[in-house]
Coordinates of C-alpha atoms and ligand atoms in Angstrom, one line a residue:
M1062 CA -17.2 21.1 -13.9
A1063 CA -14.3 21.0 -11.6
V1064 CA -12.4 17.9 -10.6
S1065 CA -14.2 16.3 -7.6
I1066 CA -12.6 15.5 -4.3
K1067 CA -14.1 12.5 -2.7
S1068 CA -15.0 12.5 1.0
E1069 CA -14.0 9.7 3.4
R1070 CA -17.4 8.2 3.0
E1071 CA -17.1 8.3 -0.8
I1072 CA -13.6 6.9 -0.7
A1073 CA -14.9 3.9 1.3
L1074 CA -17.5 3.2 -1.4
M1075 CA -14.9 3.6 -4.2
R1076 CA -12.7 1.2 -2.4
E1077 CA -15.5 -1.4 -2.1
S1078 CA -16.4 -0.8 -5.8
G1079 CA -12.8 -1.3 -6.8
K1080 CA -12.3 -4.4 -4.7
I1081 CA -15.3 -6.1 -6.3
L1082 CA -14.0 -5.2 -9.8
A1083 CA -10.5 -6.6 -8.9
E1084 CA -12.3 -9.9 -8.0
V1085 CA -14.2 -9.8 -11.3
H1086 CA -11.0 -9.3 -13.2
A1087 CA -9.3 -12.2 -11.4
R1088 CA -12.1 -14.5 -12.3
L1089 CA -12.3 -13.3 -15.9
G1090 CA -8.5 -13.9 -16.2
E1091 CA -9.0 -17.5 -15.1
Y1092 CA -11.8 -17.9 -17.5
I1093 CA -9.8 -17.0 -20.7
Q1094 CA -8.8 -20.0 -22.7
P1095 CA -8.7 -21.0 -26.4
G1096 CA -12.1 -22.0 -27.8
I1097 CA -14.4 -19.6 -25.9
S1098 CA -16.1 -16.8 -27.7
T1099 CA -15.9 -13.1 -26.9
L1100 CA -19.6 -13.2 -26.1
D1101 CA -18.9 -16.0 -23.5
V1102 CA -16.5 -13.6 -21.8
D1103 CA -19.2 -10.9 -21.7
T1104 CA -21.9 -13.3 -20.4
F1105 CA -19.6 -14.6 -17.7
G1106 CA -18.5 -11.1 -16.7
E1107 CA -22.0 -9.7 -16.6
R1108 CA -23.2 -12.5 -14.4
L1109 CA -20.3 -12.1 -12.1
I1110 CA -20.8 -8.4 -11.7
R1111 CA -24.5 -8.9 -11.0
S1112 CA -23.7 -11.7 -8.5
Y1113 CA -22.1 -9.0 -6.3
H1114 CA -25.4 -6.9 -6.7
C1115 CA -23.5 -4.4 -8.8
I1116 CA -24.4 -2.9 -12.2
P1117 CA -22.2 -3.2 -15.3
N1118 CA -21.6 0.5 -16.1
F1119 CA -20.6 -0.1 -19.7
L1120 CA -23.8 -1.7 -20.7
H1121 CA -25.9 0.8 -22.8
Y1122 CA -23.3 3.5 -22.1
N1123 CA -23.7 5.7 -25.2
G1124 CA -25.4 2.7 -26.7
Y1125 CA -22.6 0.2 -26.1
P1126 CA -24.3 -3.2 -26.3
A1127 CA -22.3 -5.3 -23.7
S1128 CA -20.9 -5.3 -20.2
I1129 CA -17.3 -6.2 -21.0
C1130 CA -15.2 -4.7 -23.8
V1131 CA -13.3 -7.6 -25.4
S1132 CA -10.6 -6.6 -27.8
V1133 CA -8.5 -9.2 -29.6
N1134 CA -5.0 -8.6 -31.1
D1135 CA -5.0 -5.5 -33.2
E1136 CA -8.2 -4.3 -31.5
V1137 CA -7.2 -1.6 -29.1
V1138 CA -10.4 -1.1 -27.1
H1139 CA -14.2 -1.3 -27.2
G1140 CA -14.4 -4.6 -29.0
I1141 CA -18.0 -5.8 -29.1
P1142 CA -18.5 -9.3 -27.8
H1143 CA -19.8 -11.7 -30.5
R1144 CA -20.6 -15.4 -30.4
G1145 CA -18.8 -16.0 -33.7
R1146 CA -15.5 -14.5 -32.4
I1147 CA -13.6 -17.4 -31.0
L1148 CA -10.4 -16.9 -29.0
K1149 CA -7.5 -19.1 -30.3
E1150 CA -4.1 -20.0 -28.9
G1151 CA -1.6 -17.2 -29.5
D1152 CA -4.2 -14.4 -29.4
I1153 CA -3.9 -11.6 -26.9
V1154 CA -7.2 -10.3 -25.5
S1155 CA -7.9 -7.1 -23.7
L1156 CA -10.8 -7.1 -21.2
D1157 CA -12.1 -3.7 -20.0
A1158 CA -14.7 -3.9 -17.3
G1159 CA -16.4 -1.6 -14.9
L1160 CA -19.2 -1.6 -12.4
I1161 CA -21.3 0.5 -10.1
Y1162 CA -21.5 -0.2 -6.4
K1163 CA -23.9 1.9 -4.3
G1164 CA -23.6 4.7 -6.9
Y1165 CA -19.8 4.6 -7.2
H1166 CA -18.0 3.5 -10.4
S1167 CA -14.9 1.5 -10.9
D1168 CA -13.1 0.9 -14.1
A1169 CA -10.2 -1.5 -15.0
A1170 CA -8.6 -3.3 -17.9
R1171 CA -6.2 -6.2 -18.3
T1172 CA -4.6 -7.8 -21.4
H1173 CA -4.4 -11.6 -21.2
A1174 CA -2.6 -14.2 -23.2
V1175 CA -4.8 -16.9 -24.8
G1176 CA -2.8 -20.1 -24.3
K1177 CA 0.8 -19.8 -25.4
I1178 CA 1.7 -16.5 -27.1
S1179 CA 4.9 -15.1 -28.8
K1180 CA 7.6 -13.5 -26.8
E1181 CA 7.0 -10.3 -28.6
A1182 CA 3.3 -10.3 -27.6
Q1183 CA 4.1 -11.0 -24.0
R1184 CA 6.7 -8.1 -24.0
L1185 CA 4.0 -5.8 -25.3
I1186 CA 1.6 -6.8 -22.4
D1187 CA 4.4 -6.4 -19.9
V1188 CA 5.5 -3.0 -21.0
T1189 CA 1.9 -1.8 -21.1
R1190 CA 1.3 -2.9 -17.6
K1191 CA 4.7 -1.5 -16.3
S1192 CA 4.0 1.8 -18.0
F1193 CA 1.0 2.2 -15.7
F1194 CA 3.1 1.5 -12.6
Q1195 CA 5.8 3.9 -13.8
G1196 CA 3.2 6.6 -14.4
I1197 CA 1.4 6.3 -11.1
K1198 CA 4.7 6.7 -9.2
M1199 CA 4.1 10.4 -10.1
A1200 CA 0.4 10.3 -8.9
R1201 CA 1.1 12.2 -5.8
A1202 CA -0.5 15.2 -4.2
G1203 CA 1.3 18.4 -5.4
N1204 CA 2.4 16.9 -8.7
H1205 CA 0.7 17.8 -11.9
L1206 CA -1.3 15.6 -14.2
N1207 CA 1.3 15.8 -16.9
D1208 CA 3.8 14.2 -14.6
I1209 CA 1.8 11.0 -14.9
C1210 CA 1.2 11.4 -18.7
K1211 CA 4.8 12.1 -19.7
T1212 CA 6.2 9.3 -17.5
I1213 CA 3.9 6.7 -19.3
D1214 CA 4.7 8.2 -22.7
S1215 CA 8.5 8.1 -22.3
Y1216 CA 8.5 4.6 -20.7
V1217 CA 6.5 3.3 -23.7
R1218 CA 8.6 5.0 -26.3
F1219 CA 11.8 3.9 -24.6
H1220 CA 10.6 0.3 -25.2
G1221 CA 9.9 1.0 -28.9
Y1222 CA 6.2 1.1 -28.8
S1223 CA 3.7 3.9 -29.2
V1224 CA 0.9 5.2 -27.1
V1225 CA -2.6 5.7 -28.5
R1226 CA -3.5 9.4 -28.6
D1227 CA -7.2 9.2 -29.6
L1228 CA -8.4 7.8 -26.3
V1229 CA -7.5 8.8 -22.7
G1230 CA -8.0 8.0 -19.1
H1231 CA -10.4 10.0 -16.9
G1232 CA -11.6 11.0 -13.5
I1233 CA -14.2 8.6 -12.1
G1234 CA -16.7 8.6 -9.2
T1235 CA -20.4 9.0 -9.3
S1236 CA -20.0 9.0 -13.1
L1237 CA -17.8 6.7 -15.2
H1238 CA -16.2 9.6 -16.9
E1239 CA -15.4 12.7 -14.8
E1240 CA -12.9 15.5 -15.2
P1241 CA -10.0 15.5 -15.8
E1242 CA -9.0 13.7 -19.0
V1243 CA -5.8 11.6 -18.3
P1244 CA -3.8 11.3 -21.5
N1245 CA -1.1 8.7 -21.8
F1246 CA 1.1 11.0 -23.8
T1247 CA 3.0 14.2 -22.9
M1248 CA 0.7 17.3 -22.9
R1249 CA 1.9 20.8 -23.8
R1250 CA 0.7 22.0 -20.3
R1251 CA 1.2 20.8 -16.8
G1252 CA -2.5 20.0 -16.3
I1253 CA -4.3 20.2 -13.0
R1254 CA -2.5 19.9 -9.7
L1255 CA -3.2 16.5 -8.0
R1256 CA -4.9 16.6 -4.6
P1257 CA -5.8 13.9 -2.1
G1258 CA -9.3 12.5 -2.7
M1259 CA -9.1 12.6 -6.5
T1260 CA -10.0 9.3 -8.1
L1261 CA -8.6 8.6 -11.6
A1262 CA -8.8 5.8 -14.2
V1263 CA -5.3 5.6 -15.6
E1264 CA -5.3 3.5 -18.7
P1265 CA -2.4 3.2 -21.1
M1266 CA -3.3 1.7 -24.5
V1267 CA 0.0 0.7 -26.3
N1268 CA 0.5 -0.3 -29.9
M1269 CA 3.4 -2.4 -31.1
G1270 CA 3.6 -0.3 -34.2
G1271 CA 2.4 3.2 -34.9
W1272 CA 0.1 5.2 -32.6
K1273 CA -2.6 5.7 -35.2
V1274 CA -6.0 3.9 -34.8
K1275 CA -9.2 3.7 -36.7
W1276 CA -12.8 2.9 -35.9
L1277 CA -14.5 -0.1 -37.4
D1278 CA -18.0 0.2 -39.1
D1279 CA -19.7 -1.1 -35.9
G1280 CA -19.0 2.4 -34.5
W1281 CA -17.2 1.0 -31.5
T1282 CA -14.2 -1.2 -32.1
V1283 CA -11.0 0.7 -32.3
V1284 CA -8.1 -1.1 -34.2
T1285 CA -4.5 -0.1 -34.9
K1286 CA -4.2 1.4 -38.4
D1287 CA -1.1 -0.6 -39.2
G1288 CA -2.6 -3.9 -38.0
T1289 CA -0.1 -4.4 -35.2
L1290 CA -1.0 -5.8 -31.8
S1291 CA -2.3 -3.5 -29.0
A1292 CA -2.5 -3.9 -25.3
H1293 CA -4.4 -2.1 -22.5
Y1294 CA -3.9 -1.9 -18.8
E1295 CA -6.1 0.2 -16.5
N1296 CA -6.8 0.7 -12.8
T1297 CA -8.9 3.1 -10.8
I1298 CA -6.6 4.9 -8.4
L1299 CA -6.9 7.3 -5.4
I1300 CA -4.6 10.2 -4.8
T1301 CA -3.6 10.3 -1.1
G1302 CA -1.2 12.3 1.0
G1303 CA 1.5 9.7 0.1
E1304 CA 1.6 6.8 -2.3
P1305 CA -1.4 6.5 -4.6
E1306 CA -3.9 3.7 -3.7
I1307 CA -4.8 1.3 -6.5
L1308 CA -8.4 0.6 -5.9
T1309 CA -8.9 -2.1 -8.5
L1310 CA -6.2 -4.6 -7.5
P1311 CA -6.6 -7.4 -5.0
V1312 CA -5.8 -6.2 -1.5
Ligands
LIG1726 N1 -13.1 1.7 -19.8 C1 -13.7 2.5 -20.9 C2 -13.4 3.9 -20.6 O1 -12.6 4.2 -19.8 C3 -15.2 2.4 -20.9 C4 -15.7 1.7 -22.1 S1 -16.7 2.7 -22.9 C5 -18.1 1.7 -23.1 O2 -13.8 4.8 -21.3 F1 -18.9 2.4 -23.8 F2 -17.8 0.7 -23.8 F3 -18.6 1.5 -22.0
LIG1727 CO1 -11.6 3.9 -18.4

């Protein structure tokens, strides 16, 4: 399957999908505080998504049992919400959420501080977020995919962290995962040429220590192998004739 180019009609729907998800994330961010469980986050998030008459696209995806991926500290992504997992002051928590609006998917992730966190943890969150913004400066028609990938990679390395290699970003549209794959590390090839109308989920996952990860026995939760903290930042973007449009940020 080739990389899809969205029509103006589809782009309008992707924009609306992204705008709702931006609102969901803003509300989720305000909701995070010490003492709540990761299941509380999922329950709140699912209700919120449904309140916009949208569908949580992660729920039952390949058997994933929740609507929001809630990953704490050394958990990189795909943490499964649980009522026994209570957020405490000093934790960092990555929330990955997505939804379907009139058949069009959006996907975004943020890492939040729980109460007061260490300077080191805050720096990890900041570098991860900034690596996304550095990367998408290259997300322009005529550039190649690897221009985004290598920019994220070198920004993260420059700050002494490492990029997860086992999981990647992706095209998005009428499916959550479309072509192409969007790695956050330098590829050995240029990758596809970017064209207006492509929609991509760009999602750096950054570890404080080494890049290696492992899967927990629940089959989902990805954690850092060395137990160091990990942060995640993701938006759905649109390639245009000029600057990329970030669909999952408040407008
Ligand atoms: N945001 C994730 C991704 O880009 C989706 C979570 S996978 C799920 O792949 F199974 F948990 F939904
Ligand atoms: Co994604």
